[in-house]
PDB file of C-alpha atoms in Angstrom:
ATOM      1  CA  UNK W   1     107.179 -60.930 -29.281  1.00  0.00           C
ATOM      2  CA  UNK W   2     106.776 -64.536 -30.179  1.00  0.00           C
ATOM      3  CA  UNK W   3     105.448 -65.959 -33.504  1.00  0.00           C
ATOM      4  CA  UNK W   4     104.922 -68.778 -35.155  1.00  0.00           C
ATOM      5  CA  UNK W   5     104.154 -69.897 -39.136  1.00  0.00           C
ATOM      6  CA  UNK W   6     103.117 -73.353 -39.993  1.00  0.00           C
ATOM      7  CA  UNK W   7     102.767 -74.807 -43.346  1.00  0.00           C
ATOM      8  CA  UNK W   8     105.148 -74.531 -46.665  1.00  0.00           C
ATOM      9  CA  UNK W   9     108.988 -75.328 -46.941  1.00  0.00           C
ATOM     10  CA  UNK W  10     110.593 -75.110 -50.231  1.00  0.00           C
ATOM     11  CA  UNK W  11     113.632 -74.316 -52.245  1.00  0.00           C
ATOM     12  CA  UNK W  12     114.034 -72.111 -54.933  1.00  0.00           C
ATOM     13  CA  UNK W  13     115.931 -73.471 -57.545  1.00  0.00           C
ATOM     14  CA  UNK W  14     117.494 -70.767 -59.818  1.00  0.00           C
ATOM     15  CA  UNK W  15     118.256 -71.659 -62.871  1.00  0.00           C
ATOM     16  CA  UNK W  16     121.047 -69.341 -63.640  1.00  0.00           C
ATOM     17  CA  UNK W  17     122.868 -70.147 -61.019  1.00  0.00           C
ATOM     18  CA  UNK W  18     122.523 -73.563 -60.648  1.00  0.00           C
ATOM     19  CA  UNK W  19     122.025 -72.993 -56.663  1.00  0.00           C
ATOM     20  CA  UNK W  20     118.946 -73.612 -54.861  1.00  0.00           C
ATOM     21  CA  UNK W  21     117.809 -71.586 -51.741  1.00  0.00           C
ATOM     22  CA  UNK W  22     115.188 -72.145 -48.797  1.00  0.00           C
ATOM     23  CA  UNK W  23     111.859 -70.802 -48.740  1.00  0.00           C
ATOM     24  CA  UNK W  24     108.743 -71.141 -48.686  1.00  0.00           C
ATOM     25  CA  UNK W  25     106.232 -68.284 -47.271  1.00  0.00           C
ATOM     26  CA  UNK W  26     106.005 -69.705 -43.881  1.00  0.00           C
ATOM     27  CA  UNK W  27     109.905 -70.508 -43.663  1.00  0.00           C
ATOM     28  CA  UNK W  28     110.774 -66.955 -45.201  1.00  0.00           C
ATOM     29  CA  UNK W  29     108.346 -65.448 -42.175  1.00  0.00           C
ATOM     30  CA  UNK W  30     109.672 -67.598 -39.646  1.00  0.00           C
ATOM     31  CA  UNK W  31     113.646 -66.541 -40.092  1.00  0.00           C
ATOM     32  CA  UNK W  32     112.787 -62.993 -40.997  1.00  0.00           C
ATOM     33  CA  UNK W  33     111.099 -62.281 -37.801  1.00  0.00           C
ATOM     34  CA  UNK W  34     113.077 -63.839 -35.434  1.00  0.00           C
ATOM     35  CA  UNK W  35     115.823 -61.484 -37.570  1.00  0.00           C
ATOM     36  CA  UNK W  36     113.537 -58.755 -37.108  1.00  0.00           C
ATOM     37  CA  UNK W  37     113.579 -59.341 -32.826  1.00  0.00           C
ATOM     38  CA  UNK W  38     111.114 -61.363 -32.342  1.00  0.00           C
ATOM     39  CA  UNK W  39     112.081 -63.807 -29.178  1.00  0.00           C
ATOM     40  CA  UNK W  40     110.960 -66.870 -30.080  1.00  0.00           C
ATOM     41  CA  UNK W  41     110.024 -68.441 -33.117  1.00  0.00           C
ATOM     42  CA  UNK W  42     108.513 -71.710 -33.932  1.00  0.00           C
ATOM     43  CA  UNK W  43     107.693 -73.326 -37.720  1.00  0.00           C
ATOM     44  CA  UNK W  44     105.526 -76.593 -37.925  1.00  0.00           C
ATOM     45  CA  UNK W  45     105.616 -77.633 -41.844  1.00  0.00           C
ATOM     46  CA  UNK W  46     106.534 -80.900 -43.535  1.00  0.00           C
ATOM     47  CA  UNK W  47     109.917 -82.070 -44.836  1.00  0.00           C
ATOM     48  CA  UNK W  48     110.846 -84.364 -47.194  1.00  0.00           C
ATOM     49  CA  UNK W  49     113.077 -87.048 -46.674  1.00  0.00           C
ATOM     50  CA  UNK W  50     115.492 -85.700 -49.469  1.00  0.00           C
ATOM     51  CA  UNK W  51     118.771 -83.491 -49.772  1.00  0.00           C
ATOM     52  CA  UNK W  52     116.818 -79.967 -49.787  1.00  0.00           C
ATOM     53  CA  UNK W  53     114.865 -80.660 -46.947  1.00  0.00           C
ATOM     54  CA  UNK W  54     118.159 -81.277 -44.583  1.00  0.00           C
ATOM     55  CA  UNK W  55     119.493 -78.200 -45.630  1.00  0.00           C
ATOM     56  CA  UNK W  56     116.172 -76.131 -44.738  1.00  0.00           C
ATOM     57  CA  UNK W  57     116.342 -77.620 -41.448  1.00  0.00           C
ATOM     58  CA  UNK W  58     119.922 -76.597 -41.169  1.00  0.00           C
ATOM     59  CA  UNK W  59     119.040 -73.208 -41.909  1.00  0.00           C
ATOM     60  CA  UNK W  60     115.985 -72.901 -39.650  1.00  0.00           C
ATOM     61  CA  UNK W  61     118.813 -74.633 -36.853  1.00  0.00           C
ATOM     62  CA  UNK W  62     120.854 -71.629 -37.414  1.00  0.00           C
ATOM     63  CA  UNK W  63     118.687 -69.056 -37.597  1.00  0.00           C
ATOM     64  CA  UNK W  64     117.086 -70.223 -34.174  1.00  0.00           C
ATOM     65  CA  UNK W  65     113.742 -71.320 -35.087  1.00  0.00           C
ATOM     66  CA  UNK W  66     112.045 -74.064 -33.465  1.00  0.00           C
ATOM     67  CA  UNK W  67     110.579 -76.597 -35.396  1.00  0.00           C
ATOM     68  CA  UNK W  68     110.405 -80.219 -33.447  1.00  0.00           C
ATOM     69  CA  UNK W  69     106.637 -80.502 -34.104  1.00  0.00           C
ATOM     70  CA  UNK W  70     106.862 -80.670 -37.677  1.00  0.00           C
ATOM     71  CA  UNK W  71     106.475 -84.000 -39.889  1.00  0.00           C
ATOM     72  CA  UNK W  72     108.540 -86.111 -41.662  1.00  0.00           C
ATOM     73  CA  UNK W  73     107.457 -87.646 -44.770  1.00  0.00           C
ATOM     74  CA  UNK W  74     109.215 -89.994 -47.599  1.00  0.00           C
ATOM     75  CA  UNK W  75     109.326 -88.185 -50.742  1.00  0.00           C
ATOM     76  CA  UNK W  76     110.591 -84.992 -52.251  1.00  0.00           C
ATOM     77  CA  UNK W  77     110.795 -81.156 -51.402  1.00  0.00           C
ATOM     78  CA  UNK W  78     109.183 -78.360 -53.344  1.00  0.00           C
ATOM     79  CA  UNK W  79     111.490 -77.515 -55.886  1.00  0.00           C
ATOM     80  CA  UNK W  80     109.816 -74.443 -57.799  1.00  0.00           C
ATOM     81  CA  UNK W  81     112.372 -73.218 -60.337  1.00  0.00           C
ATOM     82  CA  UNK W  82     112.794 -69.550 -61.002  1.00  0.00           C
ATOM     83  CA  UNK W  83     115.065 -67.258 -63.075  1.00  0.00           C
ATOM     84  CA  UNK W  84     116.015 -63.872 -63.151  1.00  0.00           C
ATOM     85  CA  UNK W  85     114.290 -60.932 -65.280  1.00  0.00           C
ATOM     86  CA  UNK W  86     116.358 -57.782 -67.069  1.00  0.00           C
ATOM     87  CA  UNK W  87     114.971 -55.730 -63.973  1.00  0.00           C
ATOM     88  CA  UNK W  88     116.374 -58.710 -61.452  1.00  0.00           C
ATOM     89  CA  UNK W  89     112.679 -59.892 -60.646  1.00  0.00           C
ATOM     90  CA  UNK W  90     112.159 -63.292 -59.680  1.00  0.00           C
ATOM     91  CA  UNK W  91     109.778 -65.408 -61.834  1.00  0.00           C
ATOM     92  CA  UNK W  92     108.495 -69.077 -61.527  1.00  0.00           C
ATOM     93  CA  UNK W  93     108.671 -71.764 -64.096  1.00  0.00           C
ATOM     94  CA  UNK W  94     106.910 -74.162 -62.065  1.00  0.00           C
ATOM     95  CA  UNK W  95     108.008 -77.715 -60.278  1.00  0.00           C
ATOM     96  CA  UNK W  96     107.231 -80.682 -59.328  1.00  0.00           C
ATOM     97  CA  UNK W  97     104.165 -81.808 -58.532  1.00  0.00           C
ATOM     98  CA  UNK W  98     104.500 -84.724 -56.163  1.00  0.00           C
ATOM     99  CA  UNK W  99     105.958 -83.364 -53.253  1.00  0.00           C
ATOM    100  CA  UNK W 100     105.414 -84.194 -50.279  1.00  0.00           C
ATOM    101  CA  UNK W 101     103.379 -80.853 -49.730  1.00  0.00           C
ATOM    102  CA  UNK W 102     100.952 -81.721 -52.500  1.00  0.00           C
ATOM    103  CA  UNK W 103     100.331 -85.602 -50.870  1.00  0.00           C
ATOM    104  CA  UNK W 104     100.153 -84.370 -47.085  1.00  0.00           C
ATOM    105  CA  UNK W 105      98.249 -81.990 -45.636  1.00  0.00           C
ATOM    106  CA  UNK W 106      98.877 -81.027 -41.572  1.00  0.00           C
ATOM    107  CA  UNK W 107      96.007 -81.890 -39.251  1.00  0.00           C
ATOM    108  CA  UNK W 108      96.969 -79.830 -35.781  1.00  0.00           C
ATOM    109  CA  UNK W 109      96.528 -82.187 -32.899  1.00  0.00           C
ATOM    110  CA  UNK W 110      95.697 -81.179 -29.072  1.00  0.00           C
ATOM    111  CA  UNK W 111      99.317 -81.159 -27.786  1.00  0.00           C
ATOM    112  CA  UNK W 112     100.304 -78.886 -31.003  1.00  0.00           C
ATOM    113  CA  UNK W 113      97.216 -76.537 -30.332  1.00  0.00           C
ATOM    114  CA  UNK W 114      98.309 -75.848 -26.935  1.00  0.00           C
ATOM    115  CA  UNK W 115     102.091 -75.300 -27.942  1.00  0.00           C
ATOM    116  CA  UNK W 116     100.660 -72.399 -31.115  1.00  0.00           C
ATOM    117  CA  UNK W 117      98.743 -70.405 -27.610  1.00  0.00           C
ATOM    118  CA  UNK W 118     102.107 -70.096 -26.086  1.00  0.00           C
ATOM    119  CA  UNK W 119     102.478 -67.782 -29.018  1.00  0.00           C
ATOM    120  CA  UNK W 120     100.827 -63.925 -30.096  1.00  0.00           C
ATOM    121  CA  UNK W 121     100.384 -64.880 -33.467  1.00  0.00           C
ATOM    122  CA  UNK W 122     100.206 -67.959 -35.898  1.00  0.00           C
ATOM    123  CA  UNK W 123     101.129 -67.168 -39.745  1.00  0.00           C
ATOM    124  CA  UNK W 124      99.789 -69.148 -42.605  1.00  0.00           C
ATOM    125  CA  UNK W 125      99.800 -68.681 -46.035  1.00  0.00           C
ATOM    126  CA  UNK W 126      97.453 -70.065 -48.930  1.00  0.00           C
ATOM    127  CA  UNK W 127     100.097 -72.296 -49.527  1.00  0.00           C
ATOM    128  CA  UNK W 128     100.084 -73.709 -46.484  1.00  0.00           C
ATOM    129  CA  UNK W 129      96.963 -76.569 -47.087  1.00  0.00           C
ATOM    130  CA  UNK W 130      95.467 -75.244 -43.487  1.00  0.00           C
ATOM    131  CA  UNK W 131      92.230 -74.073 -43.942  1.00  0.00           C
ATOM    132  CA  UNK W 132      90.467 -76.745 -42.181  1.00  0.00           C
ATOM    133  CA  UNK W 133      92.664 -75.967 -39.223  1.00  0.00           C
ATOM    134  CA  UNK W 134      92.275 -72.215 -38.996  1.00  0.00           C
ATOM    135  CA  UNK W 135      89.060 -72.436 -36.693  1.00  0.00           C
ATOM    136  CA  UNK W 136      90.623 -74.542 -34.385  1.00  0.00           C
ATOM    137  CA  UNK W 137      94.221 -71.949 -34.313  1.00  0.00           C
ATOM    138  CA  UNK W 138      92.087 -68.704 -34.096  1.00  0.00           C
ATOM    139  CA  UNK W 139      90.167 -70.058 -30.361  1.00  0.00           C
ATOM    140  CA  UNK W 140      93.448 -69.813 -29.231  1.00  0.00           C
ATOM    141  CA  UNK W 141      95.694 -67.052 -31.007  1.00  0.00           C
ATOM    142  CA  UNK W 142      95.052 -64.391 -33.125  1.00  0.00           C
ATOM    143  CA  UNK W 143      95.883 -66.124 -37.047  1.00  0.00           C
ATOM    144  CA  UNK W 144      97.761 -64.150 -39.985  1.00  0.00           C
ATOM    145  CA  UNK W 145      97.472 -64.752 -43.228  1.00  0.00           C
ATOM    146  CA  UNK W 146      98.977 -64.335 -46.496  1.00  0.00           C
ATOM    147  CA  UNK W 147      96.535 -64.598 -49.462  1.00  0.00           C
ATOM    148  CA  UNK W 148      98.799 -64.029 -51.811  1.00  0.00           C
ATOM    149  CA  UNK W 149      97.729 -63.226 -55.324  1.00  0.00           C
ATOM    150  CA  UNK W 150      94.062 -65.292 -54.723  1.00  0.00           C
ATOM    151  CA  UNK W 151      91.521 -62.437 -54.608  1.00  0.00           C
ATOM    152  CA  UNK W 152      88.147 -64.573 -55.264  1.00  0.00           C
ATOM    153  CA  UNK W 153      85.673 -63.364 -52.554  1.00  0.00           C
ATOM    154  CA  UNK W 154      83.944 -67.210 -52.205  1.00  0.00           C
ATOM    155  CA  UNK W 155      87.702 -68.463 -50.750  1.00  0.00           C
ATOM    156  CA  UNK W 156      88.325 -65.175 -48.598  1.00  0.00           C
ATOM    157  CA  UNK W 157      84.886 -65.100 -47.060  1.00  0.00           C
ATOM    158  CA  UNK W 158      85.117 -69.216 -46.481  1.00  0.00           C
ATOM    159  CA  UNK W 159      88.259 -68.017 -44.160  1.00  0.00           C
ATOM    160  CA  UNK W 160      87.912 -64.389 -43.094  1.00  0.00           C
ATOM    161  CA  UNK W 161      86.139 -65.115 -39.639  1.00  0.00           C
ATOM    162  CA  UNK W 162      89.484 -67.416 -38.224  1.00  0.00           C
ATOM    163  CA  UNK W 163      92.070 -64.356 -39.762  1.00  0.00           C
ATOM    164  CA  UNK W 164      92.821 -61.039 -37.741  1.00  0.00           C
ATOM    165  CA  UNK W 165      95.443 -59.981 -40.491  1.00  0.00           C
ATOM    166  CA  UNK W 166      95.782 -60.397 -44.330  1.00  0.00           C
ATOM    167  CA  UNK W 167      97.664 -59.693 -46.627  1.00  0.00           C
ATOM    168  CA  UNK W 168      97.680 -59.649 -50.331  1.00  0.00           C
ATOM    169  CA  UNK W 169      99.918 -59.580 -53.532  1.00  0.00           C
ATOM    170  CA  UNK W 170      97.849 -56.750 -55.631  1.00  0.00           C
ATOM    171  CA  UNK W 171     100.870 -55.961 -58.093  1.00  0.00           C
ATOM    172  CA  UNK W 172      98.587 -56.267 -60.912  1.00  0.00           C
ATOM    173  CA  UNK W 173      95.865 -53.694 -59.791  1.00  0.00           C
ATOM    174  CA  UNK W 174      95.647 -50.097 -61.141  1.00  0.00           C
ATOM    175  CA  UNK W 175      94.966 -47.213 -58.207  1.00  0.00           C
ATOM    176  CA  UNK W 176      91.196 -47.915 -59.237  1.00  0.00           C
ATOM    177  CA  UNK W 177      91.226 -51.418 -59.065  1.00  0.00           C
ATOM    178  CA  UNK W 178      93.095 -51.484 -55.582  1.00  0.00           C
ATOM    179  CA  UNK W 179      90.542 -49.191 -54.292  1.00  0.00           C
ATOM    180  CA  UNK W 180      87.679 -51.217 -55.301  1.00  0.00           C
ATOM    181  CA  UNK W 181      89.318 -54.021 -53.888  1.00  0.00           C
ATOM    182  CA  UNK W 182      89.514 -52.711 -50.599  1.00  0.00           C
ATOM    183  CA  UNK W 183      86.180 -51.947 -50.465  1.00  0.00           C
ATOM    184  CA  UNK W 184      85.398 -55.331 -51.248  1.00  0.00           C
ATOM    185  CA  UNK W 185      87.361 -56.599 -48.440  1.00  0.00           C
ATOM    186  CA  UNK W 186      85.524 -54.153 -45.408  1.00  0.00           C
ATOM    187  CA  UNK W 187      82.685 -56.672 -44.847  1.00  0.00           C
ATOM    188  CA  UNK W 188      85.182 -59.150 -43.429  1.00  0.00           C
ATOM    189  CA  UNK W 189      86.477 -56.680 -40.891  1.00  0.00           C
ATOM    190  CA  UNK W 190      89.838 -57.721 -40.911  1.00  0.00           C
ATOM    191  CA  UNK W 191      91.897 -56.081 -38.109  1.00  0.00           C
ATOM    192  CA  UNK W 192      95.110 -55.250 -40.839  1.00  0.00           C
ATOM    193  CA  UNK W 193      95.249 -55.710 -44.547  1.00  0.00           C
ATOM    194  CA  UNK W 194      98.836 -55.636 -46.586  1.00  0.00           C
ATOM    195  CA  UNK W 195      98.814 -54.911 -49.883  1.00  0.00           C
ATOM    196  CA  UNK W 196     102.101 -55.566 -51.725  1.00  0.00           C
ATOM    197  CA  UNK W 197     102.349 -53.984 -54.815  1.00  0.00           C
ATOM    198  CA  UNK W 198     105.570 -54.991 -56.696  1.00  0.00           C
ATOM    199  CA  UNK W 199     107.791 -51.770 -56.890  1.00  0.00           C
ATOM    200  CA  UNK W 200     105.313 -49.488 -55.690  1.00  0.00           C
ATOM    201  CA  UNK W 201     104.381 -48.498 -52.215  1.00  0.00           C
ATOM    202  CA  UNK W 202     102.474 -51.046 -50.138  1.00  0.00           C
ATOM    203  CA  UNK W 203      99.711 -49.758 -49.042  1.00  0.00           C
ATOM    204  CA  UNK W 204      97.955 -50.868 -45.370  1.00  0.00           C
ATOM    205  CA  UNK W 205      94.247 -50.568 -44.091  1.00  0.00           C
ATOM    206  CA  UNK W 206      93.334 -50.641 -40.084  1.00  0.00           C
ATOM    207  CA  UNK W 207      90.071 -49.126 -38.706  1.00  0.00           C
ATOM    208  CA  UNK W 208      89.132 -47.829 -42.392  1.00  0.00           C
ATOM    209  CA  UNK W 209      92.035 -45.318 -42.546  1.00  0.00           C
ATOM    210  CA  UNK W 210      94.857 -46.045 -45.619  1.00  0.00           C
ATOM    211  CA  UNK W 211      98.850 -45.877 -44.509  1.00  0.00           C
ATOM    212  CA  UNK W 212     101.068 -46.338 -47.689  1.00  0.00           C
ATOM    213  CA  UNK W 213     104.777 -47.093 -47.759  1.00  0.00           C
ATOM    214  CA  UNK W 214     107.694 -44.738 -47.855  1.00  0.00           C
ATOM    215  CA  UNK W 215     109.769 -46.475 -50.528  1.00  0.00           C
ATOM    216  CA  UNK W 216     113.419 -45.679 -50.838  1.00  0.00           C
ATOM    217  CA  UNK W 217     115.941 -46.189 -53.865  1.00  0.00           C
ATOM    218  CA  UNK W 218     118.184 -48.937 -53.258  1.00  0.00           C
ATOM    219  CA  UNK W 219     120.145 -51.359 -55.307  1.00  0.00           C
ATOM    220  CA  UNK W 220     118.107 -54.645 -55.906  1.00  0.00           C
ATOM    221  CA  UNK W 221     120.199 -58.109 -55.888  1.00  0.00           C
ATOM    222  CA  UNK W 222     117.676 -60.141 -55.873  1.00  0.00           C
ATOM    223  CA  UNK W 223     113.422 -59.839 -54.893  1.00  0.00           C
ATOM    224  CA  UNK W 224     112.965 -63.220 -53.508  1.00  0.00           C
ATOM    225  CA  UNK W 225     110.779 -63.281 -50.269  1.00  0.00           C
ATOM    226  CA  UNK W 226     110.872 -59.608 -50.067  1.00  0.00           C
ATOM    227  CA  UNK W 227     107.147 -59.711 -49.606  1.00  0.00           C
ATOM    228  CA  UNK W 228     107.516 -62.443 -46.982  1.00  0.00           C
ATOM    229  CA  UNK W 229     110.325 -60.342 -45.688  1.00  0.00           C
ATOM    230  CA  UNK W 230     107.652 -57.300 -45.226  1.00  0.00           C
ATOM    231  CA  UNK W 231     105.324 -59.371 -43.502  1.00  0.00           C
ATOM    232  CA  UNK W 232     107.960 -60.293 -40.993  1.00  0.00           C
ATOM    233  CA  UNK W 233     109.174 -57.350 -39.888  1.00  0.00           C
ATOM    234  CA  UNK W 234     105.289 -55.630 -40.140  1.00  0.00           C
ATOM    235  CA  UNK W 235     103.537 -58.174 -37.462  1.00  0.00           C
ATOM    236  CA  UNK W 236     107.323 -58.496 -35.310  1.00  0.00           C
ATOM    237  CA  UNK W 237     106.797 -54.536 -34.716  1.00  0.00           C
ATOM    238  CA  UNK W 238     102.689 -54.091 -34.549  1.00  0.00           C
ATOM    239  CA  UNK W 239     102.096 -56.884 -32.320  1.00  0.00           C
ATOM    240  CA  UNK W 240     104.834 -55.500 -30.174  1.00  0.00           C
ATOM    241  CA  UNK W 241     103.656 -51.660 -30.091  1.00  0.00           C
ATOM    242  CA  UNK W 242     100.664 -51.579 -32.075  1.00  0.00           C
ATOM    243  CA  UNK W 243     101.855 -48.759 -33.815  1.00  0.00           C
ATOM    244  CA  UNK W 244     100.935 -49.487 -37.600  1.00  0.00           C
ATOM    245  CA  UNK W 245     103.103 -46.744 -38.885  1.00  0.00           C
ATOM    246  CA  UNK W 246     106.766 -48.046 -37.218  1.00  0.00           C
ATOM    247  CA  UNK W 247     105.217 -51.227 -38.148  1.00  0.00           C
ATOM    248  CA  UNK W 248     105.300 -50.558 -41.880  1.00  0.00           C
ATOM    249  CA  UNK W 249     108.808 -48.733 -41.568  1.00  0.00           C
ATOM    250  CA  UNK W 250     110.150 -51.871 -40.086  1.00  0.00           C
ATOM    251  CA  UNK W 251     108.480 -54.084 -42.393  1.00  0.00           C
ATOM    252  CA  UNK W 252     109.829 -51.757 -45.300  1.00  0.00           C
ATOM    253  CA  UNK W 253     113.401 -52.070 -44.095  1.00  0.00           C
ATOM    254  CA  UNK W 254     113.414 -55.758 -43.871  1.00  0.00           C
ATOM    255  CA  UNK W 255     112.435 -56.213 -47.035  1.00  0.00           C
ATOM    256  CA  UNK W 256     115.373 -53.812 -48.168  1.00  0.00           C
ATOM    257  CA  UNK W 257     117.687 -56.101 -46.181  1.00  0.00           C
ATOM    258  CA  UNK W 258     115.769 -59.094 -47.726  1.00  0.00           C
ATOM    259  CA  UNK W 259     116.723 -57.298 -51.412  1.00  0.00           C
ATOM    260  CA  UNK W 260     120.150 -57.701 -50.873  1.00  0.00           C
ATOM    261  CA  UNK W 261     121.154 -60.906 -50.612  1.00  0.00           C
ATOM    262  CA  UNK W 262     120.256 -64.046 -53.013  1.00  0.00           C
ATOM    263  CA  UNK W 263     117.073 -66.213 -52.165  1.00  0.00           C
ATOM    264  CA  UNK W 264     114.624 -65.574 -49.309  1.00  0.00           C
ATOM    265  CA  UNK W 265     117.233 -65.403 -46.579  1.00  0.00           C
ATOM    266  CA  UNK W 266     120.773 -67.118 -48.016  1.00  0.00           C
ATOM    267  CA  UNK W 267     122.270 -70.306 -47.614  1.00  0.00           C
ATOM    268  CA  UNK W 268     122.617 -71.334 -51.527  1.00  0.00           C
ATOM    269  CA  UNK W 269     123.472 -74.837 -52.425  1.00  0.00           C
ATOM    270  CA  UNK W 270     124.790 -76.193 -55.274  1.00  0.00           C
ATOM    271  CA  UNK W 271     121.680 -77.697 -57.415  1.00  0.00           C
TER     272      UNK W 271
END
């Protein structure tokens, strides 16, 4: 199984430890799955020309992901800064705003297109500035994507014919509201939809028929990319057996592993 993710790097700067980690939704998908078994794994994004963005690349080195078709830019890396809740959730404070992810956007050329087809699937996330470029990725190679919390139906329908899987953060709908949402999304006839939902099960939707996640107790260090994580291990086992159900069991237990360790994936620095 081979994958590849292309748009957002970042650290995570938390606050109470004065360490920053790598991440980013593409970066956190990119490590996980080649952790998860898949083969090969590629990341195009943009660095910065700072501190943070060397050690990303360091990581992504060691982890064995490919990524000598991303850009360099001048100017600074996504910094978002987070802390740590009395239940060990992650929240955001925000960041800076001048990064070189808000000036730059990524515009795919031929050479690039061909290299994403040697691949089964492309990731991208609504971080990820690549909307204009999912039309051209999805003639090629079928295109996952993470919506994240943005549920407006004008923005998924203005992307829903390049995207074979999405997935969704849906934490803050009730049973009802999940369910209405799901109806909402069966026009676009997605092939997959994820739907993360904080500590409860996840809950997954192929061919009209609902699988929800077998959660297990375990002892939380740290959230950070565990949704990112689940993604990773989901697509590394469907698109190798297309069996949804050891799909979600894989995803499930990489986002355990994901849980116990600080930041997406490791490798703190000092801030």
């Amino acid at each position: 199984m081979k994958l590849i993710t292309v748009g957002d790097n970042v650290v995570d700067c938390y606050l109470d430890r004065n360490e920053y980690f790598p991440g980013g939704n593409c970066v956190n998908v990119a490590v996980n799955a080649k952790r998860n078994g898949a083969s090969i794994v590629g990341y195009i994004g943009i660095f910065a020309s700072d501190e943070p963005a060397q050690h990303i690349k360091s990581a992504l080195q060691q982890e064995g992901v490919d990524f000598h078709f991303s850009r360099d830019a001048f100017g600074i890396t996504g910094q978002p800064k987070v802390t740590l809740t009395e239940e060990n959730d992650r929240i955001f404070l925000g960041g800076p705003k001048d990064t070189v992810q808000h000036r730059f956007k990524i515009q795919l050329i031929p050479e690039e297109l061909e290299y994403i087809k040697q691949f089964d699937i492309c990731h991208v996330s609504c971080y990820s500035s690549m909307e204009s470029e999912l039309e051209k990725v999805s003639k090629g190679i079928k295109v996952s994507f993470d919506f994240s919390n943005r549920k407006d139906l004008e923005y998924i329908s203005s992307i829903s014919p390049y995207v074979s899987y999405a997935f969704f953060s849906a934490a803050e709908l009730s049973e009802d509201d999940l369910n209405e949402f799901i109806e909402t999304l069966k026009p676009f006839n997605f092939e997959i939809i994820g739907l993360t939902r904080g500590g409860e099960p996840a809950v997954f939707v192929h061919n009209e028929k609902v699988f929800k996640q077998n959660l297990r107790h375990i002892e939380v260090v740290d959230t950070m990319g565990a949704g990112d994580s689940l993604i990773a291990g989901f697509l590394t086992e469907y698109i190798e057996s297309g069996d949804i159900e050891k799909a979600i069991k894989k995803g499930t237990l990489s986002a355990e592993n994901t849980c116990q360790e600080f930041g997406g994936f490791g490798y703190p620095a000092k801030m």
